[in-house]
Short mmCIF file of C-alpha atoms in Angstrom, two decimals:
data_model
loop_
_atom_site.label_atom_id
_atom_site.label_comp_id
_atom_site.label_asym_id
_atom_site.label_seq_id
_atom_site.Cartn_x
_atom_site.Cartn_y
_atom_site.Cartn_z
CA MET S 285 90.88 32.34 20.44
CA PRO S 286 88.54 34.70 19.53
CA SER S 287 89.63 38.28 20.78
CA THR S 288 86.25 38.73 22.09
CA LEU S 289 87.07 35.98 24.96
CA TYR S 290 89.97 37.92 25.80
CA PRO S 291 88.14 40.39 28.77
CA PHE S 292 86.63 37.45 29.80
CA PHE S 293 89.40 35.09 30.52
CA THR S 294 91.64 37.78 32.06
CA ILE S 295 88.75 38.15 34.61
CA LEU S 296 88.84 34.30 35.06
CA LEU S 297 92.59 33.99 35.36
CA ALA S 298 92.73 37.25 37.80
CA VAL S 299 90.13 35.27 40.13
CA PHE S 300 92.60 31.95 39.50
CA LEU S 301 95.59 33.63 40.45
CA SER S 302 94.09 35.33 43.76
CA ALA S 303 92.36 32.00 44.86
CA GLU S 304 93.45 29.70 47.72
CA CYS S 305 92.86 26.26 47.09
CA CYS S 306 89.39 24.67 46.65
CA TRP S 307 86.74 22.36 44.89
CA GLY S 308 83.53 20.71 44.63
CA ASN S 309 81.27 19.78 41.56
CA ASP S 310 78.99 16.85 41.29
CA THR S 311 80.69 15.28 38.24
CA ARG S 312 84.35 16.57 38.26
CA LEU S 313 85.27 14.94 41.48
CA PHE S 314 88.41 15.63 43.35
CA LEU S 315 91.11 12.86 42.86
CA GLY S 316 91.91 12.63 46.54
CA ASP S 317 94.40 10.07 47.31
CA ALA S 318 95.17 9.44 43.61
CA ARG S 319 97.44 10.98 41.54
CA LYS S 320 95.57 10.49 37.97
CA ARG S 321 92.21 9.36 36.61
CA VAL S 322 90.86 8.40 33.00
CA TRP S 323 87.21 9.17 32.85
CA TYR S 324 84.02 8.38 30.19
CA ASN S 325 80.85 10.02 30.21
CA ALA S 326 77.49 10.13 28.15
CA TYR S 327 75.02 12.90 27.66
CA GLY S 328 71.68 14.22 26.53
CA GLY S 329 68.97 16.55 26.64
CA PHE S 330 65.89 17.47 25.13
CA SER S 331 64.22 20.97 24.72
CA ASN S 332 60.78 22.55 23.94
CA LEU S 333 60.21 26.10 23.11
CA THR S 334 56.24 27.07 22.77
CA SER S 335 54.81 30.30 21.24
CA ASP S 336 51.75 31.65 20.08
CA ASN S 337 53.48 32.28 17.15
CA ALA S 338 54.01 28.80 15.10
CA GLN S 339 57.06 30.16 13.34
CA LYS S 340 58.67 30.31 16.90
CA GLU S 341 58.10 27.02 18.11
CA LEU S 342 60.87 24.79 18.30
CA SER S 343 62.02 21.64 19.96
CA GLY S 344 65.59 20.24 19.93
CA ASP S 345 67.79 17.19 21.42
CA GLU S 346 71.46 16.40 21.82
CA PHE S 347 73.41 13.38 22.55
CA GLY S 348 77.15 12.75 22.95
CA LEU S 349 79.91 10.97 24.43
CA MET S 350 83.29 12.25 25.67
CA ALA S 351 86.45 10.71 27.46
CA GLY S 352 89.46 12.35 29.10
CA TYR S 353 92.23 12.07 31.65
CA ASP S 354 92.51 13.98 34.80
CA ARG S 355 95.98 14.81 37.00
CA ARG S 356 96.86 15.94 40.29
CA LEU S 357 99.23 18.73 41.02
CA GLY S 358 100.37 19.11 44.91
CA ALA S 359 97.85 18.56 47.42
CA PHE S 360 95.05 21.18 45.95
CA ALA S 361 94.85 21.78 42.12
CA GLN S 362 94.30 19.28 39.35
CA PHE S 363 93.98 19.75 35.39
CA GLY S 364 92.48 17.45 32.49
CA PHE S 365 91.47 17.50 29.30
CA GLY S 366 88.44 15.98 27.07
CA LEU S 367 87.55 14.86 23.40
CA GLY S 368 84.41 13.84 22.16
CA GLY S 369 81.31 14.35 19.91
CA ASP S 370 78.01 14.56 19.60
CA ILE S 371 74.97 15.56 17.40
CA THR S 372 72.36 18.33 17.89
CA THR S 373 69.08 18.44 16.17
CA ALA S 374 66.28 21.17 15.97
CA GLU S 375 63.25 21.08 14.24
CA LYS S 376 60.34 23.83 13.81
CA LYS S 377 56.96 22.41 14.94
CA ASN S 378 55.21 24.01 11.63
CA ARG S 379 58.28 21.79 9.65
CA SER S 380 59.56 24.95 8.18
CA PHE S 381 62.86 24.24 9.37
CA ASP S 382 65.28 21.66 10.34
CA LEU S 383 68.74 21.79 11.65
CA GLU S 384 71.40 18.60 12.18
CA ILE S 385 74.88 19.50 13.64
CA PRO S 386 77.28 16.69 14.20
CA SER S 387 80.30 18.03 15.94
CA VAL S 388 83.50 16.85 17.57
CA LYS S 389 84.36 18.64 21.02
CA GLY S 390 87.66 19.55 22.94
CA LEU S 391 87.60 20.52 26.47
CA PHE S 392 90.49 21.62 29.06
CA TYR S 393 90.06 22.80 32.50
CA THR S 394 91.79 23.14 35.38
CA LYS S 395 90.21 23.13 39.54
CA LEU S 396 91.13 24.07 42.80
CA THR S 397 90.23 22.54 45.84
CA GLY S 398 90.07 23.25 49.71
CA ASN S 399 88.13 22.77 52.91
CA ARG S 400 85.57 25.39 52.20
CA TRP S 401 85.44 26.45 48.98
CA TYR S 402 86.36 25.43 45.03
CA PHE S 403 87.15 26.95 41.98
CA ASP S 404 87.01 25.38 38.20
CA ALA S 405 87.68 26.94 35.13
CA ASP S 406 87.40 25.51 31.65
CA LEU S 407 88.24 26.37 27.81
CA GLY S 408 86.24 24.35 25.33
CA PHE S 409 86.32 24.09 21.55
CA GLY S 410 83.65 22.53 18.86
CA SER S 411 83.91 21.88 15.11
CA GLY S 412 80.42 21.11 13.60
CA GLN S 413 78.74 20.80 10.27
CA TYR S 414 75.59 22.78 10.31
CA LYS S 415 73.02 21.10 7.90
CA GLU S 416 70.04 23.36 7.68
CA THR S 417 66.63 22.37 5.84
CA HIS S 418 64.41 25.49 4.72
CA ARG S 419 61.10 24.77 3.49
CA THR S 420 58.96 27.69 1.97
CA ALA S 421 55.93 27.89 -0.48
CA GLY S 422 58.34 28.12 -3.44
CA GLY S 423 60.13 24.80 -2.65
CA GLU S 424 62.65 23.02 -0.04
CA PHE S 425 66.66 23.89 -0.24
CA ARG S 426 69.62 22.88 1.97
CA ILE S 427 72.48 25.10 3.27
CA THR S 428 75.63 23.06 4.79
CA ASP S 429 78.47 24.87 6.56
CA TRP S 430 81.33 24.21 8.90
CA LYS S 431 81.12 26.38 11.95
CA ASN S 432 83.84 26.46 15.15
CA GLN S 433 82.71 27.81 18.40
CA TRP S 434 84.87 28.60 21.90
CA SER S 435 83.74 28.86 25.24
CA LEU S 436 85.20 29.76 28.27
CA GLY S 437 83.58 29.45 31.71
CA GLY S 438 84.24 29.09 35.37
CA GLU S 439 82.42 28.41 38.41
CA LEU S 440 83.05 29.44 41.93
CA GLY S 441 81.41 27.98 45.26
CA ILE S 442 81.74 27.57 48.78
CA HIS S 443 80.36 24.45 51.03
CA TRP S 444 79.47 24.05 54.69
CA ASP S 445 79.61 20.64 56.01
CA ARG S 446 77.61 19.31 59.03
CA GLY S 447 77.88 15.63 59.92
CA MET S 448 77.39 13.36 56.60
CA THR S 449 75.82 16.52 54.76
CA LYS S 450 77.03 19.59 52.64
CA THR S 451 75.19 22.37 51.63
CA GLU S 452 77.01 24.20 48.57
CA PRO S 453 75.90 27.44 46.84
CA PHE S 454 77.76 28.38 43.72
CA PHE S 455 78.22 30.96 41.27
CA SER S 456 79.25 30.38 37.70
CA LEU S 457 79.60 32.74 34.14
CA ARG S 458 80.34 31.19 30.72
CA ARG S 459 80.67 32.80 27.39
CA THR S 460 80.38 31.10 23.97
CA ILE S 461 81.69 32.59 20.50
CA LEU S 462 79.88 30.92 17.60
CA ASP S 463 82.10 31.59 14.53
CA ASP S 464 79.33 32.28 11.94
CA GLY S 465 80.24 35.67 10.41
CA LEU S 466 77.81 37.97 11.94
CA ASP S 467 78.18 40.66 14.48
CA ASP S 468 75.92 39.02 17.56
CA ASN S 469 77.85 35.96 18.13
CA ALA S 470 78.26 36.07 21.49
CA LEU S 471 76.37 34.18 23.86
CA THR S 472 76.93 34.89 27.78
CA MET S 473 75.05 32.66 30.54
CA CYS S 474 75.17 33.21 34.42
CA THR S 475 73.88 30.65 36.97
CA VAL S 476 73.48 31.05 40.77
CA GLY S 477 72.11 27.73 42.35
CA CYS S 478 72.76 25.45 45.48
CA ARG S 479 73.48 21.74 45.98
CA TYR S 480 72.48 20.05 48.99
CA GLY S 481 73.97 16.29 49.43
CA TRP S 482 74.78 13.62 51.80
CA LYS S 483 77.06 10.40 52.09
CA PHE S 484 76.59 6.65 53.65
CA SER S 485 78.39 3.65 53.34
CA GLY S 486 76.98 0.90 51.82
CA PRO S 487 78.16 -2.81 51.46
CA LEU S 488 79.96 -1.88 48.27
CA ALA S 489 80.11 1.65 47.66
CA THR S 490 80.06 4.99 49.70
CA VAL S 491 76.88 6.17 48.27
CA LYS S 492 76.58 10.31 47.69
CA PRO S 493 73.02 11.34 46.37
CA GLY S 494 72.02 14.96 46.20
CA PHE S 495 69.66 17.59 44.62
CA PHE S 496 70.25 21.03 43.52
CA GLY S 497 68.36 24.24 42.35
CA GLY S 498 68.96 27.66 41.14
CA TYR S 499 68.30 30.32 38.57
CA VAL S 500 70.27 31.10 34.89
CA HIS S 501 70.03 34.21 33.23
CA GLN S 502 71.16 34.03 29.06
CA PHE S 503 72.24 37.76 28.17
CA GLU S 504 71.30 37.23 24.77
CA TYR S 505 68.26 35.95 23.02
CA ASP S 506 69.09 35.25 19.75
CA LEU S 507 71.20 32.34 20.15
CA ILE S 508 69.81 29.30 21.27
CA THR S 509 72.32 26.69 23.43
CA SER S 510 72.11 22.50 22.96
CA GLY S 511 71.71 22.50 27.30
CA CYS S 512 73.03 24.08 30.39
CA TRP S 513 74.19 21.12 31.87
CA VAL S 514 76.29 19.46 29.15
CA PRO S 515 79.85 19.70 28.42
CA CYS S 516 80.73 22.17 25.25
CA ALA S 517 77.23 22.82 24.58
CA THR S 518 76.55 23.40 20.95
CA VAL S 519 75.34 27.15 20.01
CA TYR S 520 73.11 27.76 16.86
CA ARG S 521 70.67 29.89 15.33
CA VAL S 522 66.91 29.26 14.07
CA PRO S 523 65.12 32.02 11.77
CA ASP S 524 62.52 33.51 13.88
CA ALA S 525 62.90 31.85 17.10
CA THR S 526 64.32 33.53 20.16
CA MET S 527 65.45 32.07 23.84
CA VAL S 528 63.59 32.42 26.95
CA GLN S 529 66.44 34.32 28.68
CA ASP S 530 65.26 33.93 32.47
CA ARG S 531 64.92 30.31 33.64
CA VAL S 532 64.84 27.88 36.77
CA PHE S 533 66.58 24.88 37.22
CA LEU S 534 66.10 21.79 39.24
CA GLY S 535 67.86 18.29 39.39
CA MET S 536 69.40 15.57 41.14
CA ASN S 537 72.55 13.57 40.97
CA LEU S 538 74.24 10.07 42.96
CA THR S 539 77.81 9.29 42.80
CA LEU S 540 78.84 5.63 44.20
CA SER S 541 82.75 5.66 45.13
CA MET S 542 84.22 2.13 45.38
CA ARG S 543 87.47 1.47 47.31
CA LYS S 544 88.53 5.20 45.91
CA CYS S 545 89.50 3.18 42.62
CA LEU S 546 86.05 3.55 40.51
CA ASP S 547 83.44 6.36 40.48
CA LEU S 548 80.19 5.91 38.90
CA TYR S 549 77.80 9.16 38.80
CA GLY S 550 74.88 10.49 37.47
CA ARG S 551 72.88 14.02 36.66
CA PHE S 552 69.30 14.55 35.99
CA CYS S 553 68.19 18.19 35.37
CA SER S 554 65.53 20.11 34.38
CA ASP S 555 65.45 23.83 32.92
CA PHE S 556 61.74 25.76 32.77
CA ALA S 557 60.31 28.73 32.24
CA ALA S 558 57.11 30.26 30.56
CA GLY S 559 57.14 28.81 26.89
CA TYR S 560 60.06 27.17 27.58
CA SER S 561 61.17 23.26 29.00
CA SER S 562 64.35 21.31 28.97
CA TYR S 563 65.25 17.89 30.30
CA SER S 564 69.10 16.74 30.36
CA PHE S 565 70.81 13.67 31.92
CA PHE S 566 74.47 13.14 32.29
CA ALA S 567 76.23 9.80 33.48
CA GLY S 568 79.56 8.48 33.75
CA MET S 569 82.45 6.78 35.48
CA ASN S 570 86.21 7.29 36.87
CA TRP S 571 89.25 5.09 36.97
CA ASN S 572 91.49 6.62 39.54
CA PHE S 573 94.92 5.50 39.98
#
């Protein structure tokens, strides 16, 4: 693990050790009566960065698959891991630069759950082949290089239940290190938001729809991420292009729980700001046993 992640990891570990038990998230669901699960998910996203300067206009997308395993420890704690891969592309709208990144990803995480609040921490790793195409007046040339990235994140939230509804404000912090040999290779993102959901029983499943929204701040502007709401999001650079640091997000999610053995879930989210828009989706299933 890069040494620049150690202070951040220490803070998260201190919070984890001082925590009592809790958990809540719209995709990493609490196991409940089950002891373990196998899960699968698919994700993707599209983004557009506009500017008065054509050199800084950019479009990108990402699509990936991941599978993993969760296990419950005692009444309150869970841990799990996931493995998968995705492909990220970015293109300047004046066609002077293209980037394609096929990657493999790994994810380890732990969760605590309780009556009123939750804590979630994860450590991710990615390794991808960065294929750059540069087009200039002198011609076209390509650069291909393997780069690794480490990410460490945590989310803390509390919730209030009233009847069949739940209100859940949350705060998350994530730091990603891109091993590309440059000094400014760390990306830190902070998110503050709130989820609101409810549930009702249908003929085949317990249905849990909801929506969420909030604010995200990216502390650095020279690194670009493939998405705020995808696992182990790929981080990359684009010449002359800078990322919008402050954005607002809105989204909706839906979970179907069938007899405690099968969960189906999906989420759609949009991030937007002046000169920037992004749309992401996430869908998956859990086999609990």
